[in-house]
Coordinates of C-alpha atoms in Angstrom, one line a residue:
M1034 CA 0.0 0.0 0.0
K1035 CA 1.3 3.5 -0.9
D1036 CA 2.2 5.9 1.9
T1037 CA -0.5 8.4 0.7
N1038 CA -3.2 5.7 1.0
I1039 CA -1.9 4.8 4.5
V1040 CA -2.0 8.4 5.6
K1041 CA -5.6 8.7 4.3
S1042 CA -6.6 5.6 6.1
L1043 CA -5.0 6.9 9.3
Y1044 CA -7.1 10.1 9.0
I1045 CA -10.3 8.0 8.5
L1046 CA -9.5 5.8 11.5
I1047 CA -8.8 8.8 13.7
L1048 CA -12.2 10.3 12.7
V1049 CA -13.9 6.9 13.5
A1050 CA -12.2 6.8 16.9
I1051 CA -13.4 10.3 17.7
L1052 CA -16.9 9.4 16.7
I1053 CA -16.8 6.3 18.9
I1054 CA -15.6 8.3 21.9
L1055 CA -18.2 10.9 21.4
S1056 CA -21.0 8.4 21.1
A1057 CA -19.8 6.6 24.2
F1058 CA -19.6 9.8 26.1
L1059 CA -23.1 11.0 25.1
S1060 CA -24.9 7.6 25.5
S1061 CA -23.1 5.9 28.4
N1062 CA -24.7 5.5 31.8
L1063 CA -21.6 4.0 33.4
D1064 CA -20.3 5.3 36.7
K1065 CA -17.7 8.0 36.3
A1066 CA -14.4 8.0 38.2
V1067 CA -14.6 10.4 41.1
L1068 CA -11.6 12.7 41.2
F1069 CA -13.3 15.4 43.4
D1070 CA -16.2 14.6 45.8
E1071 CA -16.8 18.0 47.3
E1072 CA -19.5 20.1 45.8
V1073 CA -20.7 23.7 45.7
V1074 CA -24.4 24.5 45.9
P1075 CA -26.4 27.6 44.9
F1076 CA -27.3 29.8 47.8
N1077 CA -29.8 31.9 45.8
N1078 CA -33.2 31.5 47.6
G1079 CA -34.6 33.4 50.5
W1080 CA -32.6 36.6 50.2
K1081 CA -34.3 39.7 51.6
F1082 CA -33.8 43.0 49.7
E1083 CA -34.3 46.2 51.6
Q1084 CA -34.5 49.7 50.4
P1085 CA -34.9 52.9 52.6
G1086 CA -38.5 53.9 52.8
M1087 CA -39.6 50.8 50.9
P1088 CA -41.0 47.5 52.2
S1089 CA -38.5 44.6 52.1
E1090 CA -39.0 41.9 49.5
I1091 CA -37.8 38.3 49.1
I1092 CA -35.8 37.8 45.9
V1093 CA -34.1 34.9 44.1
L1094 CA -30.6 35.4 42.8
P1095 CA -29.4 36.5 40.3
A1096 CA -31.6 39.5 40.2
N1097 CA -31.9 43.0 38.8
V1098 CA -33.4 45.6 41.1
N1099 CA -34.3 49.3 40.6
V1100 CA -32.2 51.5 42.8
P1101 CA -31.1 55.2 42.5
D1102 CA -27.7 55.7 40.9
E1103 CA -24.7 54.9 43.1
S1104 CA -27.0 53.5 45.8
K1105 CA -26.0 50.7 48.0
I1106 CA -27.8 47.4 47.5
V1107 CA -28.3 45.5 50.8
I1108 CA -29.4 41.8 50.9
T1109 CA -29.6 39.5 53.9
N1110 CA -30.2 35.8 54.4
T1111 CA -29.6 33.1 57.1
L1112 CA -26.7 30.8 56.6
P1113 CA -27.4 27.0 56.8
N1114 CA -27.0 25.3 60.2
S1115 CA -24.7 22.7 58.7
Y1116 CA -21.0 23.4 58.3
V1117 CA -18.2 21.8 56.3
P1118 CA -14.5 22.4 56.9
G1119 CA -13.4 25.5 55.1
M1120 CA -16.9 26.6 54.2
S1121 CA -16.8 29.5 51.9
L1122 CA -19.1 31.8 49.9
S1123 CA -18.3 32.7 46.3
I1124 CA -19.8 35.6 44.4
A1125 CA -18.8 37.2 41.1
T1126 CA -19.1 41.0 40.8
T1127 CA -18.8 43.2 37.7
L1128 CA -17.8 46.9 38.3
Q1129 CA -19.1 46.7 41.9
S1130 CA -17.6 47.0 45.3
I1131 CA -18.7 44.4 47.9
N1132 CA -18.9 44.2 51.7
V1133 CA -19.9 41.0 53.6
Y1134 CA -21.1 40.9 57.2
I1135 CA -21.9 38.1 59.6
D1136 CA -24.3 39.5 62.3
Q1137 CA -23.0 43.0 61.5
N1138 CA -19.4 41.9 61.8
K1139 CA -17.5 42.7 58.6
V1140 CA -15.7 39.6 57.3
Y1141 CA -14.8 40.7 53.8
E1142 CA -14.5 43.9 51.8
F1143 CA -13.4 44.7 48.2
G1144 CA -13.6 47.7 46.0
D1145 CA -11.7 50.2 43.8
G1146 CA -11.5 52.7 46.6
D1147 CA -7.7 52.5 46.9
E1148 CA -5.8 55.3 45.3
T1149 CA -4.1 53.9 42.1
P1150 CA -2.0 55.6 39.4
F1151 CA -4.8 55.0 36.8
A1152 CA -8.5 55.1 37.4
T1153 CA -9.6 51.8 36.0
G1154 CA -13.2 51.9 37.3
G1155 CA -13.0 48.2 38.3
G1156 CA -13.8 45.0 36.4
S1157 CA -15.2 41.5 36.9
S1158 CA -13.9 39.5 39.8
Y1159 CA -14.7 36.3 41.7
H1160 CA -14.7 36.6 45.5
I1161 CA -14.3 33.5 47.6
I1162 CA -15.0 34.4 51.2
R1163 CA -14.1 32.1 54.0
L1164 CA -16.8 31.7 56.7
P1165 CA -15.9 31.0 60.3
E1166 CA -17.4 27.9 61.9
E1167 CA -19.4 29.9 64.4
S1168 CA -21.2 31.6 61.4
K1169 CA -23.6 28.7 60.8
G1170 CA -27.2 29.6 61.3
R1171 CA -26.3 33.3 61.5
E1172 CA -27.5 36.2 59.5
I1173 CA -25.3 37.2 56.5
T1174 CA -25.5 40.6 54.9
I1175 CA -24.0 41.5 51.5
E1176 CA -23.7 45.1 50.3
L1177 CA -23.1 45.9 46.7
T1178 CA -22.3 49.3 45.3
S1179 CA -21.5 50.5 41.7
P1180 CA -20.8 54.0 40.4
Y1181 CA -22.4 53.0 37.1
S1182 CA -26.1 53.1 36.7
S1183 CA -26.1 50.1 34.2
F1184 CA -24.5 47.9 36.9
G1185 CA -25.9 49.5 40.1
G1186 CA -29.0 47.2 40.3
R1187 CA -27.3 43.9 39.4
I1188 CA -27.1 41.2 42.1
P1189 CA -25.1 38.1 41.1
Q1190 CA -25.8 34.6 42.3
V1191 CA -24.1 33.2 45.4
M1192 CA -22.5 29.8 45.8
L1193 CA -21.8 27.9 49.0
G1194 CA -19.3 25.2 49.7
S1195 CA -15.7 24.6 50.8
K1196 CA -13.0 26.9 49.5
T1197 CA -11.6 24.1 47.4
A1198 CA -15.1 23.3 45.9
N1199 CA -15.6 27.0 45.1
I1200 CA -12.3 27.2 43.3
Y1201 CA -13.0 24.0 41.5
Y1202 CA -16.4 25.5 40.4
V1203 CA -14.7 28.6 39.0
I1204 CA -12.2 26.5 37.1
V1205 CA -14.8 24.2 35.7
T1206 CA -17.1 27.1 34.7
H1207 CA -14.4 29.1 32.9
L1208 CA -11.7 26.5 31.9
F1209 CA -13.0 26.0 28.3
S1210 CA -13.2 29.7 27.6
F1211 CA -9.7 30.2 29.1
L1212 CA -8.2 27.4 27.1
L1213 CA -9.9 28.8 24.0
S1214 CA -8.2 32.1 24.7
V1215 CA -4.8 30.3 25.2
L1216 CA -5.3 28.4 21.9
I1217 CA -5.9 31.7 20.1
F1218 CA -2.8 33.2 21.8
I1219 CA -0.7 30.3 20.7
A1220 CA -2.0 30.7 17.1
G1221 CA -1.2 34.4 17.1
F1222 CA 2.3 33.7 18.5
A1223 CA 2.8 31.1 15.8
F1224 CA 1.7 33.6 13.1
I1225 CA 4.3 36.1 14.4
L1226 CA 7.1 33.4 14.4
L1227 CA 6.1 32.2 10.9
H1228 CA 6.3 35.8 9.6
L1229 CA 9.7 36.4 11.2
L1230 CA 11.0 33.1 9.9
I1231 CA 9.9 33.6 6.3
N1232 CA 10.8 37.3 6.3
K1233 CA 14.4 36.3 7.0
M1234 CA 14.4 34.3 3.8
L1235 CA 12.1 36.4 1.7
K1236 CA 10.9 40.0 2.2
S1237 CA 7.1 39.5 2.3
S1238 CA 3.9 41.3 3.4
K1239 CA 3.5 42.0 7.1
S1240 CA -0.2 40.8 7.0
L1241 CA 0.6 37.6 8.9
L1242 CA 2.5 39.7 11.5
Y1243 CA -0.4 42.0 12.0
L1244 CA -2.8 39.1 12.2
G1245 CA -0.6 37.5 14.9
L1246 CA -0.4 40.7 16.9
F1247 CA -4.2 41.0 16.8
A1248 CA -4.7 37.4 17.9
V1249 CA -2.3 37.8 20.8
L1250 CA -3.8 41.1 22.1
A1251 CA -7.4 40.0 21.6
S1252 CA -6.7 36.6 23.3
I1253 CA -5.1 38.3 26.3
W1254 CA -8.2 40.5 26.7
S1255 CA -10.4 37.5 26.3
A1256 CA -8.5 35.6 28.9
T1257 CA -8.8 38.4 31.5
E1258 CA -12.6 38.2 31.0
T1259 CA -12.7 34.5 32.0
Q1260 CA -11.6 35.2 35.6
M1261 CA -9.2 32.4 35.3
I1262 CA -6.4 35.0 35.1
Q1263 CA -7.1 35.7 38.8
F1264 CA -5.2 32.4 39.6
I1265 CA -2.2 33.8 37.7
I1266 CA -2.3 37.5 38.6
P1267 CA -4.2 37.9 41.9
Y1268 CA -4.3 41.8 41.6
E1269 CA -7.5 43.1 40.2
Y1270 CA -6.0 46.5 39.4
T1271 CA -3.3 44.9 37.3
V1272 CA -5.8 42.6 35.5
N1273 CA -8.1 45.5 34.8
L1274 CA -5.2 47.5 33.2
I1275 CA -4.4 44.5 31.0
R1276 CA -8.0 44.1 30.1
Y1277 CA -8.6 47.7 29.0
L1278 CA -5.2 48.3 27.3
T1279 CA -5.3 45.1 25.2
L1280 CA -8.8 45.8 24.1
M1281 CA -7.8 49.3 22.8
L1282 CA -4.6 48.1 21.2
S1283 CA -6.1 45.1 19.4
Q1284 CA -7.9 47.4 17.0
I1285 CA -4.7 48.8 15.4
P1286 CA -3.2 45.6 14.0
V1287 CA -6.5 44.3 12.7
L1288 CA -6.9 47.4 10.5
L1289 CA -3.2 47.2 9.4
F1290 CA -3.9 43.5 8.5
V1291 CA -6.9 44.6 6.3
K1292 CA -4.8 47.3 4.7
G1293 CA -2.1 44.8 3.9
I1294 CA -4.5 42.4 2.0
T1295 CA -6.3 45.1 0.1
H1296 CA -5.5 47.9 -2.4
S1297 CA -6.0 50.6 0.2
S1298 CA -2.6 52.2 0.3
K1299 CA -4.0 55.4 -1.1
N1300 CA -7.3 55.3 0.9
K1301 CA -7.3 58.3 3.2
L1302 CA -9.8 56.7 5.6
V1303 CA -7.3 54.1 6.8
P1304 CA -4.7 56.5 8.2
F1305 CA -7.6 58.6 9.6
V1306 CA -9.1 55.7 11.6
L1307 CA -5.6 54.5 12.6
T1308 CA -4.8 58.0 13.9
L1309 CA -8.2 58.1 15.7
Q1310 CA -7.4 54.8 17.4
I1311 CA -4.1 56.1 18.6
L1312 CA -5.7 59.3 19.9
V1313 CA -8.4 57.4 21.7
F1314 CA -5.7 55.3 23.4
I1315 CA -3.6 58.3 24.4
T1316 CA -6.7 60.3 25.6
T1317 CA -8.1 57.4 27.6
N1318 CA -4.9 56.7 29.4
L1319 CA -4.3 60.4 30.1
L1320 CA -7.8 61.0 31.5
A1321 CA -7.4 57.8 33.6
L1322 CA -4.0 58.9 34.9
L1323 CA -5.4 62.3 35.9
H1324 CA -8.4 60.6 37.5
I1325 CA -10.8 62.7 35.4
A1326 CA -12.6 59.6 34.1
T1327 CA -12.2 55.9 34.5
Y1328 CA -11.4 53.4 31.7
H1329 CA -15.0 52.0 32.0
L1330 CA -16.6 55.4 31.5
L1331 CA -14.4 55.9 28.4
L1332 CA -15.2 52.5 26.9
P1333 CA -17.8 54.1 24.5
L1334 CA -14.8 55.7 22.7
T1335 CA -13.2 52.3 22.3
H1336 CA -16.5 50.8 21.1
F1337 CA -16.9 53.7 18.7
T1338 CA -13.5 53.1 17.1
M1339 CA -14.1 49.4 17.1
L1340 CA -17.3 49.9 15.1
G1341 CA -15.5 52.3 12.8
T1342 CA -12.7 49.7 12.2
I1343 CA -15.3 47.0 11.4
I1344 CA -17.2 49.2 9.0
L1345 CA -14.0 50.4 7.2
S1346 CA -12.6 46.9 7.0
L1347 CA -15.8 45.5 5.5
Y1348 CA -15.8 48.4 3.0
L1349 CA -12.2 47.8 2.0
I1350 CA -12.9 44.0 1.5
W1351 CA -16.0 44.7 -0.5
K1352 CA -14.1 47.0 -2.8
E1353 CA -11.3 44.4 -3.1
I1354 CA -13.9 41.8 -4.2
F1355 CA -16.1 43.8 -6.5
Y1356 CA -13.8 46.6 -7.8
Y1357 CA -10.5 44.8 -8.0
K1358 CA -12.1 41.4 -8.8
N1359 CA -10.0 39.6 -6.1
R1360 CA -11.7 36.3 -5.4
E1361 CA -9.3 35.5 -2.6
A1362 CA -10.8 38.3 -0.6
Y1363 CA -14.1 36.4 -0.1
V1364 CA -12.6 34.5 2.8
Y1365 CA -11.4 37.6 4.5
G1366 CA -14.8 39.3 3.9
I1367 CA -16.7 36.4 5.5
S1368 CA -14.3 36.2 8.5
I1369 CA -14.4 40.0 9.2
A1370 CA -18.2 40.0 8.8
I1371 CA -18.4 37.2 11.4
L1372 CA -16.0 38.9 13.8
G1373 CA -17.9 42.2 13.4
F1374 CA -21.2 40.6 14.0
F1375 CA -20.1 38.9 17.2
S1376 CA -18.3 42.1 18.3
V1377 CA -21.5 44.1 18.0
L1378 CA -23.5 41.5 19.8
E1379 CA -20.9 41.5 22.6
I1380 CA -21.1 45.3 23.0
I1381 CA -24.9 45.1 23.3
R1382 CA -24.7 42.2 25.7
F1383 CA -22.1 44.0 27.9
N1384 CA -24.4 47.0 28.3
T1385 CA -27.7 45.1 28.9
V1386 CA -27.0 41.7 30.5
N1387 CA -25.4 40.9 33.9
V1388 CA -22.5 38.7 32.8
V1389 CA -19.1 37.9 34.4
D1390 CA -17.4 37.0 31.1
A1391 CA -17.9 40.0 28.8
S1392 CA -16.1 38.3 25.8
G1393 CA -18.0 35.1 25.4
L1394 CA -19.6 36.0 22.1
F1395 CA -16.6 37.9 20.8
R1396 CA -14.4 34.8 21.5
I1397 CA -16.6 32.8 19.1
G1398 CA -16.2 35.4 16.3
L1399 CA -12.4 35.7 17.1
L1400 CA -11.9 31.9 16.8
V1401 CA -13.7 31.8 13.4
F1402 CA -11.8 34.8 12.2
I1403 CA -8.4 33.4 13.2
I1404 CA -9.1 30.0 11.7
L1405 CA -10.3 31.4 8.3
T1406 CA -7.9 34.3 7.9
G1407 CA -4.9 32.5 9.6
F1408 CA -5.2 29.5 7.3
S1409 CA -5.7 31.7 4.2
S1410 CA -2.8 34.0 5.1
A1411 CA -0.4 31.3 6.0
T1412 CA -1.2 29.3 2.8
K1413 CA -0.7 32.4 0.7
L1414 CA 2.6 33.3 2.5
I1415 CA 3.9 29.7 2.0
Q1416 CA 3.0 29.9 -1.7
T1417 CA 4.8 33.2 -1.9
L1418 CA 7.8 31.6 -0.1
K1419 CA 7.8 28.7 -2.7
I1420 CA 7.7 31.2 -5.6
G1421 CA 10.5 33.3 -3.9
I1422 CA 12.6 30.2 -3.4
N1423 CA 12.1 29.1 -7.0
A1424 CA 13.0 32.7 -8.1
E1425 CA 16.0 32.7 -5.9
A1426 CA 17.1 29.3 -7.3
I1427 CA 16.7 30.6 -10.8
Q1428 CA 18.7 33.7 -9.9
D1429 CA 21.4 31.5 -8.4
L1430 CA 21.4 29.4 -11.5
A1431 CA 21.9 32.5 -13.6
Y1432 CA 25.1 33.3 -11.7
T1433 CA 26.3 29.7 -11.3
D1434 CA 28.3 27.5 -13.7
V1435 CA 26.3 24.3 -14.0
L1436 CA 29.3 22.1 -14.7
T1437 CA 31.7 23.2 -11.9
G1438 CA 29.3 24.7 -9.4
L1439 CA 31.5 27.9 -9.4
S1440 CA 30.3 31.4 -10.0
N1441 CA 30.0 32.0 -13.8
R1442 CA 30.8 34.9 -16.1
N1443 CA 27.6 36.7 -15.3
A1444 CA 28.5 36.7 -11.6
F1445 CA 32.1 37.8 -12.5
V1446 CA 30.9 40.8 -14.6
K1447 CA 28.3 41.7 -11.9
D1448 CA 31.0 41.7 -9.1
M1449 CA 33.5 43.6 -11.2
E1450 CA 30.9 46.3 -11.9
E1451 CA 30.0 46.5 -8.3
L1452 CA 33.7 46.9 -7.3
N1453 CA 34.3 49.4 -10.1
R1454 CA 31.5 51.6 -8.7
K1455 CA 33.3 51.7 -5.3
L1456 CA 36.8 51.9 -6.7
T1457 CA 39.2 54.5 -5.2
Q1458 CA 42.9 55.4 -5.6
T1459 CA 43.6 53.3 -2.5
S1460 CA 41.5 50.2 -3.3
N1461 CA 43.3 47.0 -2.5
I1462 CA 42.0 44.5 -5.1
M1463 CA 43.8 41.7 -7.0
V1464 CA 42.7 39.8 -10.0
A1465 CA 44.0 36.4 -11.1
M1466 CA 43.5 34.5 -14.4
F1467 CA 43.8 30.8 -15.0
D1468 CA 43.6 28.6 -18.1
L1469 CA 43.4 24.8 -18.5
N1470 CA 46.0 23.6 -21.0
N1471 CA 45.3 20.8 -23.5
L1472 CA 41.5 20.7 -23.0
K1473 CA 40.9 20.4 -26.7
E1474 CA 43.3 17.5 -27.0
V1475 CA 41.6 15.7 -24.1
N1476 CA 38.2 16.3 -25.7
D1477 CA 39.4 15.0 -29.1
T1478 CA 41.3 12.0 -27.7
L1479 CA 39.3 10.9 -24.6
G1480 CA 35.9 12.5 -25.3
H1481 CA 34.1 15.5 -23.9
K1482 CA 33.1 13.6 -20.7
A1483 CA 36.8 13.3 -19.8
G1484 CA 37.2 17.0 -20.7
D1485 CA 34.4 17.9 -18.3
V1486 CA 36.0 15.9 -15.5
L1487 CA 39.2 17.8 -16.1
L1488 CA 37.4 21.2 -16.0
V1489 CA 35.7 20.2 -12.7
K1490 CA 39.0 19.2 -11.2
A1491 CA 40.7 22.4 -12.4
G1492 CA 37.9 24.5 -10.9
F1493 CA 38.2 22.6 -7.7
C1494 CA 42.0 23.1 -7.4
I1495 CA 41.8 26.8 -8.2
A1496 CA 38.9 27.5 -5.8
N1497 CA 40.6 25.6 -3.0
S1498 CA 43.9 27.4 -3.6
V1499 CA 42.4 30.8 -3.1
L1500 CA 40.1 30.0 -0.2
P1501 CA 39.4 31.8 2.0
Y1502 CA 41.0 34.8 0.4
G1503 CA 38.9 35.3 -2.8
Q1504 CA 36.1 34.3 -5.1
C1505 CA 36.6 31.9 -8.0
Y1506 CA 34.7 32.1 -11.3
R1507 CA 34.6 30.1 -14.5
I1508 CA 34.4 32.8 -17.2
G1509 CA 34.9 30.8 -20.4
G1510 CA 35.3 27.3 -21.8
D1511 CA 38.7 26.7 -20.1
E1512 CA 39.3 30.0 -18.4
F1513 CA 38.9 30.8 -14.7
A1514 CA 39.2 34.1 -12.8
V1515 CA 39.7 35.0 -9.1
I1516 CA 39.0 38.3 -7.4
I1517 CA 40.8 39.0 -4.1
V1518 CA 39.7 42.0 -2.1
N1519 CA 41.5 43.7 0.8
K1520 CA 44.3 41.2 1.3
E1521 CA 48.1 41.5 1.4
T1522 CA 49.9 41.0 -1.9
S1523 CA 51.9 38.2 -0.2
I1524 CA 48.7 36.2 -0.4
I1525 CA 49.4 35.7 -4.1
Q1526 CA 52.5 33.6 -3.3
K1527 CA 50.5 31.5 -0.8
C1528 CA 47.8 30.9 -3.5
K1529 CA 50.4 29.9 -6.1
Q1530 CA 52.0 27.4 -3.7
E1531 CA 48.7 26.0 -2.7
L1532 CA 47.6 25.6 -6.4
K1533 CA 50.9 23.9 -7.2
K1534 CA 50.3 21.5 -4.3
Q1535 CA 46.7 20.8 -5.4
I1536 CA 47.8 20.1 -9.0
S1537 CA 50.6 17.8 -7.8
D1538 CA 48.3 15.8 -5.5
Y1539 CA 45.8 15.3 -8.3
N1540 CA 48.4 14.4 -11.0
Q1541 CA 49.9 11.7 -8.8
T1542 CA 46.8 9.6 -9.2
S1543 CA 45.3 10.9 -12.5
L1544 CA 46.0 9.5 -16.0
V1545 CA 45.4 12.9 -17.5
P1546 CA 47.5 15.5 -15.7
L1547 CA 46.3 19.1 -14.9
V1548 CA 48.3 21.9 -16.5
I1549 CA 47.0 25.3 -15.2
P1550 CA 49.0 28.5 -16.2
S1551 CA 48.2 31.5 -14.2
G1552 CA 48.6 35.3 -14.0
Y1553 CA 48.2 37.6 -11.0
A1554 CA 47.9 41.4 -11.0
A1555 CA 47.0 44.0 -8.3
Y1556 CA 45.0 47.1 -9.0
D1557 CA 47.3 50.1 -9.8
P1558 CA 45.6 53.5 -10.3
V1559 CA 48.5 54.6 -12.4
Q1560 CA 48.4 51.6 -14.9
D1561 CA 44.7 50.7 -14.7
R1562 CA 41.8 52.9 -15.6
D1563 CA 39.5 50.5 -13.7
L1564 CA 39.5 46.8 -12.7
Y1565 CA 39.2 45.7 -16.3
G1566 CA 42.7 47.1 -16.8
T1567 CA 43.9 44.9 -13.9
F1568 CA 42.1 42.0 -15.5
N1569 CA 43.8 42.6 -18.8
R1570 CA 47.3 42.6 -17.2
A1571 CA 46.5 39.4 -15.3
D1572 CA 45.3 37.9 -18.5
Q1573 CA 48.5 38.8 -20.4
L1574 CA 50.6 37.3 -17.6
M1575 CA 48.5 34.2 -17.7
Y1576 CA 49.1 33.8 -21.5
S1577 CA 52.8 34.3 -21.0
D1578 CA 52.8 31.5 -18.4
K1579 CA 50.7 29.4 -20.8
E1580 CA 53.4 29.6 -23.5
K1581 CA 56.1 28.7 -21.0
T1582 CA 54.2 25.6 -19.8
K1583 CA 53.6 24.5 -23.4
E1584 CA 57.3 25.0 -24.3
S1585 CA 58.6 23.1 -21.3
N1586 CA 55.8 20.6 -21.5
T1587 CA 56.2 20.2 -17.7
F1588 CA 52.6 19.3 -17.2
G1589 CA 51.8 18.6 -20.9
F1590 CA 49.4 16.1 -22.2
Y1591 CA 51.3 12.8 -22.4
K1592 CA 50.9 11.1 -25.8
K1593 CA 52.5 8.0 -24.6
E1594 CA 49.9 7.6 -21.8
T1595 CA 47.0 8.3 -24.0
S1596 CA 48.2 5.9 -26.7
S1597 CA 48.0 3.0 -24.2
L1598 CA 44.3 3.7 -23.5

């Protein structure tokens, strides 16, 4: 069976295994393994809500009550007569301060009353409050206060159980959302690394970088909304700063991403909206620093720029599809529309519903957006990389001699022109010329294959003799050249000796000996108008040496050896 068929079969078997596991999970009535036997129970019934000048009423939590702005909500109840070790009460608040009393004795307080450098305005937090054993059967009072009218009448549910059970409840409730945020963060980080890796090999668009930055920033904001971040960073003030700052910053890379995938370089709205986003970020932080307004009160500015970013992005994608006829933009259009839809729903939900996690809907849109755009962008970038690698290979081929693997005449001319452009009176450049004797005789007597072998060996010997001092080129049928830059002239003697050794070593074992005459010349501003003058002098010296080797026949082509073949 072919490997491709085995891989396809493996995919099918994995899918079947997943389906079997899902069906077993959904239909099985088997007992489950107990890893944690403590439980947390709702403590939502029987709460008495009292308001000054109004009769008390019994409410069931969670609840919304009508109270004047910035009024204190007071609810009371009686704790159960039973007690478990470490009994605790847990309650999640959003933009509210909280005080808890047992028989008028304060046992817990939390709020944003402490003086901080930036006025955050609070956020969402879980409070797990340890109840002393003597509190069983006693009256418990909870006071909630919010400076914001939209949150002032919200009373969250209360859970009762051991501290461990309450922590377990928080983890179970928010673990999936937190892991989803972590997954998006990892995807964003991977996009950034992929961009940096490919950008080193090939200058490419920064779209994948911007997508990665957006995913990282948005996932961090999303993670702070799950409350799981409290177990990592236990300081609400710090978590709130991270929450608001990442939300504001995430809008910039997403617009830069859209700009990178569309023909919008001349669109004046893009720099306008980007400038507006930056101004909103600066203004919000400045007002929060001066305690003129809190981050929460200034959220409408961020929501406004968010809506502007969504609308502009959809417009740019629409223009890309219908004006520039770019079919690839359909995927981006769908993903941005989904992200925009869930973002708008999240803004509405945040302002109308009492929720602890204010990014639940946005997280869905973000996941779809990252999957669609990430896959499309990564695929496009990899295709660009392949094209770039092929183009680079073709370019390398254009400057490489196929037979010897050395640089060819095109590369020699290119490098000579580059050096000529930088040539000065004090330039220290040497040019050497080499020729392979008797190549025609080898071709005629032993065939062109033997001649090619001789050329390869000649190139190998010459290149090795000048390493690491210079660059070797094959510039003609049997001609080679070397350029040596910024080296002492004494290097020439070393190169000559090394070449002689290379030739001698080869000729000891070869039937057809190498004979390589050479000529070396250093750039002289008096004699040479440019490096081609130096090249001509080296060429003349090489031909003089060639005549000498022919006359002496020291390394000539031995007729007596070839006649015996």
